[in-house]
CSV table of C-alpha atoms in Angstrom, one decimal:
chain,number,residue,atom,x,y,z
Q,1,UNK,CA,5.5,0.7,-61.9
Q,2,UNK,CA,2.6,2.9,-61.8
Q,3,UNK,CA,-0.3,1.0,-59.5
Q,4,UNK,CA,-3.7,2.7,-60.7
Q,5,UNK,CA,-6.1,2.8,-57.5
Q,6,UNK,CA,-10.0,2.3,-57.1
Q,7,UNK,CA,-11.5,3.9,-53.8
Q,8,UNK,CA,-14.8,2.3,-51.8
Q,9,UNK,CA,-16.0,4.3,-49.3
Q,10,UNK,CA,-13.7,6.8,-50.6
Q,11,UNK,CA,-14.7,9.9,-48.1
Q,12,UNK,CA,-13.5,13.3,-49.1
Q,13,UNK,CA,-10.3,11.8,-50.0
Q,14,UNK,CA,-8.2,11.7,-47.3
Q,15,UNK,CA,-6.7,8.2,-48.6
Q,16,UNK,CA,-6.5,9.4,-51.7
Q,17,UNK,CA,-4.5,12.5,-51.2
Q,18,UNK,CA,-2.2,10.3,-49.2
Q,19,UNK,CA,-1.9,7.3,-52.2
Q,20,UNK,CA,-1.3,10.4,-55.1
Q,21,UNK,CA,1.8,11.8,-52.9
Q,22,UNK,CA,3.2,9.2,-51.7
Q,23,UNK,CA,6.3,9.7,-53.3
Q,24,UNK,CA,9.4,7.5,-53.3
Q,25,UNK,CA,13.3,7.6,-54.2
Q,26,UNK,CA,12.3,5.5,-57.9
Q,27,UNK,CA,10.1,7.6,-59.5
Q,28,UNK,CA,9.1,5.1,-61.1
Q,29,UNK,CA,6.6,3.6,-59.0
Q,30,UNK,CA,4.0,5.8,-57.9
Q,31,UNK,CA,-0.5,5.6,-57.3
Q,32,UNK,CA,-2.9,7.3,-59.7
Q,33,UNK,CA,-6.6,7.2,-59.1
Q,34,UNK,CA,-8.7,5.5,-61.3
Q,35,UNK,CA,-12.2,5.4,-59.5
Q,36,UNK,CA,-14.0,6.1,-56.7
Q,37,UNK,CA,-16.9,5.4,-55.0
Q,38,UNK,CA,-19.2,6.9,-52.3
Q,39,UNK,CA,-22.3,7.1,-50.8
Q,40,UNK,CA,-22.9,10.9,-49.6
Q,41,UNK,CA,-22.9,13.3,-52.8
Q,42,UNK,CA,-21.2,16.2,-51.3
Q,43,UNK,CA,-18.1,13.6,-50.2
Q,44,UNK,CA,-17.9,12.9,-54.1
Q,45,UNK,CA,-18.3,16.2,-55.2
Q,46,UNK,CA,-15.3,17.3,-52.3
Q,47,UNK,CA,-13.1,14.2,-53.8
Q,48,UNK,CA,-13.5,15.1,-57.3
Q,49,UNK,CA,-12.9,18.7,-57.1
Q,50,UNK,CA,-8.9,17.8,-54.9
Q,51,UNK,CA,-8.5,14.8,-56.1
Q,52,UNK,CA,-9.6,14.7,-59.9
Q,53,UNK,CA,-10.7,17.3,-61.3
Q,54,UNK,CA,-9.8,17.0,-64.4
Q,55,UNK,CA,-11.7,13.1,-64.6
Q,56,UNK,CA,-14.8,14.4,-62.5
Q,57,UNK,CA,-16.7,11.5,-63.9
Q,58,UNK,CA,-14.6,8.8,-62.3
Q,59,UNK,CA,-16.4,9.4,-58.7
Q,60,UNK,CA,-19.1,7.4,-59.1
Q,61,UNK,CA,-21.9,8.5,-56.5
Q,62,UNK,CA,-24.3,5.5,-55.1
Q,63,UNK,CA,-24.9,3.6,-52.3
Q,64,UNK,CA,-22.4,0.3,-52.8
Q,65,UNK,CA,-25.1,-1.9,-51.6
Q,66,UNK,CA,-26.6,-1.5,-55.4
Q,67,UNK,CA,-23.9,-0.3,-57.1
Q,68,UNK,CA,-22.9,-2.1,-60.1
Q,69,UNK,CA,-19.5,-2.6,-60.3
Q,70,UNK,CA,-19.2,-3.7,-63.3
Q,71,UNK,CA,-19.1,0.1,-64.4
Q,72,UNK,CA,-15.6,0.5,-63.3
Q,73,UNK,CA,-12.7,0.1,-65.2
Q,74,UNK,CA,-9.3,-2.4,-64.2
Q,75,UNK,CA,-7.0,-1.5,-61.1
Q,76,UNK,CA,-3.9,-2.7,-59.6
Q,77,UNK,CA,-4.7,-1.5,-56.6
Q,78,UNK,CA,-8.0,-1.2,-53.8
Q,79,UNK,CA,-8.5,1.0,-50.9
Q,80,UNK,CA,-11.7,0.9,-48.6
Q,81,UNK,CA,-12.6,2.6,-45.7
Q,82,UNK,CA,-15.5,1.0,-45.1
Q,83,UNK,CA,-18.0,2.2,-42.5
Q,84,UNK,CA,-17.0,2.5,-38.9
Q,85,UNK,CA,-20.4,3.1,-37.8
Q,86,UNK,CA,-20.7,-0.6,-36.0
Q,87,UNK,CA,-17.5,-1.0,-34.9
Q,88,UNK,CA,-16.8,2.9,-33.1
Q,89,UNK,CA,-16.3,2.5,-29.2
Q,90,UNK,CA,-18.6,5.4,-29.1
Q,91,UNK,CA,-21.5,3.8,-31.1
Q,92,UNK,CA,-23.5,1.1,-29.6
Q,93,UNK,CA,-20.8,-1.6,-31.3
Q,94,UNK,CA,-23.1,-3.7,-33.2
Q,95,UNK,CA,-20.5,-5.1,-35.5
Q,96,UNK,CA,-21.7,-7.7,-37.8
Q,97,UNK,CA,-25.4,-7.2,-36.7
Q,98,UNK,CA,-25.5,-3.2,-37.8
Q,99,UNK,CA,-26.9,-1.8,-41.0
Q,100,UNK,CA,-22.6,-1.3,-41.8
Q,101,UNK,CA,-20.9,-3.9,-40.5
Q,102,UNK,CA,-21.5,-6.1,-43.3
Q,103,UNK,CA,-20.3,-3.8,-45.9
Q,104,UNK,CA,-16.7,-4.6,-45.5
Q,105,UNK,CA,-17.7,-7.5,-47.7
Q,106,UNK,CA,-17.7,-5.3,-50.8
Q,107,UNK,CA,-14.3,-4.9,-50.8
Q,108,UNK,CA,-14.1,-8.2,-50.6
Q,109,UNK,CA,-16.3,-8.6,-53.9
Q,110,UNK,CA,-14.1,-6.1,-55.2
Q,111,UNK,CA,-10.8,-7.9,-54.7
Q,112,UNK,CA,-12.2,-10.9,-56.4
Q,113,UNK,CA,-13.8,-9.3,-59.3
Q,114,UNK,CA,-10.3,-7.2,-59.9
Q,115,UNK,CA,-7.6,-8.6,-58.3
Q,116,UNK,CA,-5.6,-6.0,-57.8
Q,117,UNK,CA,-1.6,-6.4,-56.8
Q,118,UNK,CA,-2.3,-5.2,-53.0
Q,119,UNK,CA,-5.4,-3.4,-51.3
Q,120,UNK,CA,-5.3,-0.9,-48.2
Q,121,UNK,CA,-8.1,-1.4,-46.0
Q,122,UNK,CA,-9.5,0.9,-43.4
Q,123,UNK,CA,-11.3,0.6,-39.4
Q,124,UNK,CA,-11.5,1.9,-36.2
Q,125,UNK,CA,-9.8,0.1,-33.3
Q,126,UNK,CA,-12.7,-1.1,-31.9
Q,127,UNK,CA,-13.4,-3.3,-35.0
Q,128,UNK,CA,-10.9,-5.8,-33.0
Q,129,UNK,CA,-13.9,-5.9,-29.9
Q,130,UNK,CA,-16.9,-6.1,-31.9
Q,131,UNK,CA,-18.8,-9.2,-31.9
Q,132,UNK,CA,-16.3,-10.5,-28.6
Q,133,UNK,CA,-13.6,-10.2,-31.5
Q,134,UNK,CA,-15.4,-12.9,-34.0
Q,135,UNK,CA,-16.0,-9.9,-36.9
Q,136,UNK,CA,-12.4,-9.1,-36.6
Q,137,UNK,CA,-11.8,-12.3,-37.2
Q,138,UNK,CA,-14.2,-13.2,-40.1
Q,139,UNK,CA,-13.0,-10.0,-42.2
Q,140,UNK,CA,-8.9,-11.3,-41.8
Q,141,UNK,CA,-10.1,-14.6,-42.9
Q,142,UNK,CA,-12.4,-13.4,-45.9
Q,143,UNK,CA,-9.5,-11.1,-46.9
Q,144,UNK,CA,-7.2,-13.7,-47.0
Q,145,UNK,CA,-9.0,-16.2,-48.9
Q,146,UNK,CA,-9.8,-13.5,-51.6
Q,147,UNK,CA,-5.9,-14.7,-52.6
Q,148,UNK,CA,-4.1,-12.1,-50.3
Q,149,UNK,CA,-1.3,-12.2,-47.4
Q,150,UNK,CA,-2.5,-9.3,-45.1
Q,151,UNK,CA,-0.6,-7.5,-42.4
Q,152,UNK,CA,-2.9,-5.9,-39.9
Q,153,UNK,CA,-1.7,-3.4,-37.9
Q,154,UNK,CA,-3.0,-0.5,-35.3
Q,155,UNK,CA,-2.1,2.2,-36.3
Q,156,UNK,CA,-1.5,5.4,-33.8
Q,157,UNK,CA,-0.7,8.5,-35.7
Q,158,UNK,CA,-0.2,10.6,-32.9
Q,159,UNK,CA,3.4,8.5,-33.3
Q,160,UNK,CA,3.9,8.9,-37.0
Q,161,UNK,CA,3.9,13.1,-36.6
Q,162,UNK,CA,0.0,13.6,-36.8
Q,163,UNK,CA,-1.3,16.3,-34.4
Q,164,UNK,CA,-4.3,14.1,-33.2
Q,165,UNK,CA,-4.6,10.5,-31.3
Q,166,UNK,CA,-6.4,8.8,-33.9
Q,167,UNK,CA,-6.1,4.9,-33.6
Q,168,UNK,CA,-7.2,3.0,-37.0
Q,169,UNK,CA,-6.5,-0.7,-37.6
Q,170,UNK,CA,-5.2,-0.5,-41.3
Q,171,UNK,CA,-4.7,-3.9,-43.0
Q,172,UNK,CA,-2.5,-4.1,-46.2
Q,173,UNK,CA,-2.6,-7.1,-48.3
Q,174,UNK,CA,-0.6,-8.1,-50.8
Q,175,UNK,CA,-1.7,-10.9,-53.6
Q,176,UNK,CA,-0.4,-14.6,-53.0
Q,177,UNK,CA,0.8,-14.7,-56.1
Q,178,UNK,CA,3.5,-11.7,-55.6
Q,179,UNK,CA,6.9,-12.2,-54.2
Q,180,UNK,CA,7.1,-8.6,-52.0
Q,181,UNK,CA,6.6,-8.7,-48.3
Q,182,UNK,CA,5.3,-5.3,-46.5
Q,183,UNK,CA,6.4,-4.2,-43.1
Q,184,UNK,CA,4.5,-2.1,-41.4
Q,185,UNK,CA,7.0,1.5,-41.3
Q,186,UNK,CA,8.2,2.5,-38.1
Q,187,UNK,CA,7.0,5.8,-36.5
Q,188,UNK,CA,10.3,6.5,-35.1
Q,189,UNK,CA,11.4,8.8,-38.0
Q,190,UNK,CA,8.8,11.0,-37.5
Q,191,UNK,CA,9.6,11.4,-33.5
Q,192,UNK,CA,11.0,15.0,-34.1
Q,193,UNK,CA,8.4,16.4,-35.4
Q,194,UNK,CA,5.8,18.9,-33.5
Q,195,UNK,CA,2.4,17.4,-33.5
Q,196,UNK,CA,0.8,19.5,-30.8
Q,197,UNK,CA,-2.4,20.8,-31.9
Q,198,UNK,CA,-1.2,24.0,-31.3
Q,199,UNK,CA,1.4,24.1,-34.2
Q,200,UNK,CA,-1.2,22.9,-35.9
Q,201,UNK,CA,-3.6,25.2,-36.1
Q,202,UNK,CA,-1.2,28.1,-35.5
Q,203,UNK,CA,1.7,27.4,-37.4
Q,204,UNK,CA,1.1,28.9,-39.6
Q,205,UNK,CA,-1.2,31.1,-39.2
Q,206,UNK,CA,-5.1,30.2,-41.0
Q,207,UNK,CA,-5.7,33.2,-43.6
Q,208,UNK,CA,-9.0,34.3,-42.3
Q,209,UNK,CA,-10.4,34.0,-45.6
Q,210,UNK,CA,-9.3,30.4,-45.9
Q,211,UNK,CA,-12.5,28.2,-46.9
Q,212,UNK,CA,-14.3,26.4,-44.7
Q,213,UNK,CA,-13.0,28.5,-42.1
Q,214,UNK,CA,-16.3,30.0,-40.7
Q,215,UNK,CA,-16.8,30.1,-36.9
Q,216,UNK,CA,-19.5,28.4,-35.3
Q,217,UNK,CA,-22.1,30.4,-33.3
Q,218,UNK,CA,-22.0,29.7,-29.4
Q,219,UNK,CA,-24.5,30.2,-26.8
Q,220,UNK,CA,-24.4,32.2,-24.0
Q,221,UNK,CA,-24.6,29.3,-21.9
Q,222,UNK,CA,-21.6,27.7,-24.0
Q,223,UNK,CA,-19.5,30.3,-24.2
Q,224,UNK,CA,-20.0,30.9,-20.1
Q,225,UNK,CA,-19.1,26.6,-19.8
Q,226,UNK,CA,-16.2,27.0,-21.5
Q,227,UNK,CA,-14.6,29.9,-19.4
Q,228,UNK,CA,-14.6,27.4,-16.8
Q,229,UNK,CA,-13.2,24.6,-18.6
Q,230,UNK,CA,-9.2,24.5,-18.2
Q,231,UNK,CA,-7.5,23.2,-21.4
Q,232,UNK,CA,-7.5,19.4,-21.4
Q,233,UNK,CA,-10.7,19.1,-19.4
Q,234,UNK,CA,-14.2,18.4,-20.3
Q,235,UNK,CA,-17.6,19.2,-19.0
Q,236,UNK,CA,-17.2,16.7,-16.4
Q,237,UNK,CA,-14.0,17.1,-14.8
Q,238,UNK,CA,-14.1,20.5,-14.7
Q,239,UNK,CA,-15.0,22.2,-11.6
Q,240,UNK,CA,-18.1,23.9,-13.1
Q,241,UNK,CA,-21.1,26.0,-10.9
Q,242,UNK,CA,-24.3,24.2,-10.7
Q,243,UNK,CA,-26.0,26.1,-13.3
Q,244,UNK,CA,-23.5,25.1,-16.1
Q,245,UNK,CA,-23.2,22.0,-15.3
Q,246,UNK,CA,-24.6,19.0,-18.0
Q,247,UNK,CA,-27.4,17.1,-17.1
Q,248,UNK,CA,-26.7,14.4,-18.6
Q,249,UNK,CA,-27.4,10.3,-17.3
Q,250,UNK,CA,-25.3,7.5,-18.2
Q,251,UNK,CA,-22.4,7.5,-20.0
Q,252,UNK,CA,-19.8,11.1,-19.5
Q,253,UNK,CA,-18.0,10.5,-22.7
Q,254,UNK,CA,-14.8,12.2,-22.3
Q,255,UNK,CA,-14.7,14.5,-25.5
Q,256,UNK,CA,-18.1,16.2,-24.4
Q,257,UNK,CA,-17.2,20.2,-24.1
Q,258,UNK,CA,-13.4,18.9,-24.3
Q,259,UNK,CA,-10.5,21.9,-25.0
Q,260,UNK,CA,-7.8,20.8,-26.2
Q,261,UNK,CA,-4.6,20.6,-24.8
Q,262,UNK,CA,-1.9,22.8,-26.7
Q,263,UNK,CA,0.9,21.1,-25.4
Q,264,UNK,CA,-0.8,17.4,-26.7
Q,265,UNK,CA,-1.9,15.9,-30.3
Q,266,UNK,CA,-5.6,16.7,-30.4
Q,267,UNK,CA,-8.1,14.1,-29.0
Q,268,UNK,CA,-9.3,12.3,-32.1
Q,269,UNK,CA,-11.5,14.3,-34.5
Q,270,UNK,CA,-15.2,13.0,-35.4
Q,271,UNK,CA,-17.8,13.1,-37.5
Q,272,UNK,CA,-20.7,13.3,-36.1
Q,273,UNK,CA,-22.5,14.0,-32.7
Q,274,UNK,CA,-24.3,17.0,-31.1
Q,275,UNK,CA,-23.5,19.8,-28.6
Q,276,UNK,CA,-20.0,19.5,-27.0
Q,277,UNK,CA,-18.7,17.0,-29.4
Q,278,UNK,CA,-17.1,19.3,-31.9
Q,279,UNK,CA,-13.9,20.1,-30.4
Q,280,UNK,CA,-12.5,23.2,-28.2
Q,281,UNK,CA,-10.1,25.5,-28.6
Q,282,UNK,CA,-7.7,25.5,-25.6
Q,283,UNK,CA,-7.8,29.1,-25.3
Q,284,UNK,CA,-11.1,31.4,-27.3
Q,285,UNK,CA,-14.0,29.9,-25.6
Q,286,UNK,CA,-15.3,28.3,-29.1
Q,287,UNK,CA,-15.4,25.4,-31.1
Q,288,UNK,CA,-12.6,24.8,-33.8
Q,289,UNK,CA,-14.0,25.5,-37.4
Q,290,UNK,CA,-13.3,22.8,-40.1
Q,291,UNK,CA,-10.2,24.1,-41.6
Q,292,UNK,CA,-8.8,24.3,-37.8
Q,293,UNK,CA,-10.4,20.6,-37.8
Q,294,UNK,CA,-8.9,19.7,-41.3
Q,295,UNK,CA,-5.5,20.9,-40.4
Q,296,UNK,CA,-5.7,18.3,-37.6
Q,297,UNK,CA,-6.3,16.0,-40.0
Q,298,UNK,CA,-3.4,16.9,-41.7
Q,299,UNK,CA,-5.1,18.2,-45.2
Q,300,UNK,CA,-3.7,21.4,-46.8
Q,301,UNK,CA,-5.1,24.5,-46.6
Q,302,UNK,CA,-6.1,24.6,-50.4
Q,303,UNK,CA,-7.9,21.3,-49.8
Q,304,UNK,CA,-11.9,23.0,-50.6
Q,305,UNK,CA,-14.7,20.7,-48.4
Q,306,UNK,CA,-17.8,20.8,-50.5
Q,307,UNK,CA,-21.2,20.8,-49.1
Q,308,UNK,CA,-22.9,22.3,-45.8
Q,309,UNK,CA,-21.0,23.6,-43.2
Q,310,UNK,CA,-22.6,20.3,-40.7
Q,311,UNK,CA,-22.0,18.2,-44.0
Q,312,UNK,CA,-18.2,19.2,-44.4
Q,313,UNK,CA,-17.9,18.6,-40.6
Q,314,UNK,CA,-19.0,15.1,-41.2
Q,315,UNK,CA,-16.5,14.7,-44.2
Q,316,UNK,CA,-13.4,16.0,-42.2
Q,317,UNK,CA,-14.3,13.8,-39.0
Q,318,UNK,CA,-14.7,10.6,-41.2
Q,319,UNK,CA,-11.3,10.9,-43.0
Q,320,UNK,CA,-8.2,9.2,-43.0
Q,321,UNK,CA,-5.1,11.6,-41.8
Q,322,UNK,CA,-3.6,12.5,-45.3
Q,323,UNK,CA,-0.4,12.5,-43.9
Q,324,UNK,CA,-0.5,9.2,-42.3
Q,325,UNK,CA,-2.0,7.2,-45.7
Q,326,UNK,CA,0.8,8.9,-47.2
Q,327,UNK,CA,3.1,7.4,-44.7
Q,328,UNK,CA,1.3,3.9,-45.3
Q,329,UNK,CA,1.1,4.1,-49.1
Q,330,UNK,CA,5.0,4.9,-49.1
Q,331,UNK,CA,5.9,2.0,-47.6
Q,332,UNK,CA,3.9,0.0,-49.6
Q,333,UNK,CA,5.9,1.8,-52.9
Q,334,UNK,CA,9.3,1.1,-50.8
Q,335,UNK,CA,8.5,-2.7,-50.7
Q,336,UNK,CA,7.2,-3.1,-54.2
Q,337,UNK,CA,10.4,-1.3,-55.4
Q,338,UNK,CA,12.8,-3.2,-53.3
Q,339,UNK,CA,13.8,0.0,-51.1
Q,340,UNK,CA,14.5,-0.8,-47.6
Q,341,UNK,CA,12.9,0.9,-44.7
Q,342,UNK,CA,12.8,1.1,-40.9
Q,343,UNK,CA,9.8,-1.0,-40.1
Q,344,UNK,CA,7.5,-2.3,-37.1
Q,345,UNK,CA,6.2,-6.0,-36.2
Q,346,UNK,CA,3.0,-5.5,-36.9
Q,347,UNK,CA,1.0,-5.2,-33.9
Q,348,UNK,CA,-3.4,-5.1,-33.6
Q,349,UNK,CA,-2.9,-4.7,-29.9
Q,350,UNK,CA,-2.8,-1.5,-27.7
């Protein structure tokens, strides 16, 4: 059974890398893209050159808002990401009331106008607080009655093998209308594996001509912070002099001027945000560059990030953990195909 996916919201493709190689024992059963959809044109130009390259006019660039989606061609299957803008614990949480909290509801257009066999649909965790918890609510609800039984789950990935906390509530619904249940897989298989952010970036080594690979300039001032920062702190619990100190009101958020830990999963990778917010290296006083970035979000080192170097920043920090959507999509394959799997109750709780 070969489940043919459309993308909204697609992002550099971190879903879809994860949905065409998710592999299972049937061979039978596996996810081809069909379409895509985003509105940033570098992101489409960065999914169509890994993902499809060979069907570069099946990313459709345009903001969804006025897309027409009657351009796209049939699916079985739906994945959206949509915006986390509204819902981040580091934004100002305006949920339903934001320019992108709404947008959620155009994969719920999209389910009714295709009804595909089962959908994937991605958010942060604190989609679950925005709104006192009424958003969370409205979107289970509205995803249901689009003729789906959905399993929500949160998802830590820093369990499933990934070298980085990144915590995403991923819901998977599968149509009324189908006998298959899905379980949500259970990380325990994966807790052998080495997901410090050290064998990450270092194992092995980055070719120094790897794309997307160049450093980032630091100043002086930077550069003199960081000597003082021990891996694992950040510009405020550090013991820094008076003259490197931030002077900053308000909120300390904890990832400001933040090294990582190499004995830890990265802190979670982002996609936006100024001076001190684009990760440290536990040891060179310097940020990471985006293939040391990438590589924490699990993408292979011949995946090429189109676009400006702030741009391909944004892509890589917006992205779904390739690894982990693989994880996801193979379950869903493993209950399709009848395969049986060591699973989870599924859990939207910390």
């Amino acid at each position: 059974m070969v489940f043919h996916l459309g993308e909204l919201f697609c992002g550099p493709g971190g879903i879809g890398w994860g949905a065409t190689h998710a592999e299972i024992d049937n061979p039978e059963y596996k996810i081809v893209h069909q379409w895509a959809n985003d509105y940033d044109e570098s992101t489409c130009e960065t999914y169509r050159h890994n993902i499809c390259p060979n069907e570069p006019e099946t990313v459709y660039h345009g903001d969804i808002r006025t897309f027409d989606m009657n351009v796209l061609s049939p699916i079985d299957a739906l994945a959206f990401g949509f915006p986390c803008n509204d819902y981040s614990v580091v934004g100002e949480q305006k949920g339903m009331k934001g320019n992108f909290g709404p947008l959620y509801s155009y994969g719920v257009k999209a389910l009714k106008k295709f009804k595909p066999k089962w959908f994937l649909a991605e958010n942060v965790g604190g989609l679950r607080s925005a709104n006192d918890g009424k958003a969370f609510t409205k979107i289970l609800s509205e995803l249901e009655n689009a003729g789906y039984i959905i399993t929500p789950h949160l998802y830590k990935f820093e369990e499933y093998g990934i070298p980085q906390a990144r915590h995403r509530v991923i819901i998977i619904g599968i149509r009324k209308d189908i006998d298959v249940k899905f379980r949500v897989p259970s990380p325990a298989p994966y807790s052998k594996i080495d997901n410090t952010c050290r064998s990450a970036i270092e194992n092995p080594p980055i070719p120094k001509d790897a794309f997307n690979n160049e450093l980032t300039k630091q100043s002086e001032q930077v550069v003199e912070r960081l000597k003082h920062i021990k891996p694992g702190e950040n510009a405020f619990t550090a013991n820094l002099p008076d003259d490197l100190k931030l002077n900053v009101k308000g909120a300390k958020i904890s990832q400001i001027y933040k090294r990582l830990d190499p004995t830890k999963p990265s802190y979670t990778v982002t996609g936006s945000g100024g001076g001190g917010t684009h990760i440290y290296h536990w040891e060179e006083p310097r940020a990471l560059t985006n293939r040391e970035r990438a590589r924490l979000q699990t993408f292979p080192d011949d995946y090429e990030f189109m676009g400006s170097k702030e741009n391909v920043r944004k892509q890589i920090g917006m992205a779904v953990p390739c690894q982990g959507a693989k994880i996801i999509f193979e379950a869903v394959l493993k209950s399709f195909a009848g395969i049986e799997y060591e699973w989870v109750d599924a859990n939207i709780n910390e």
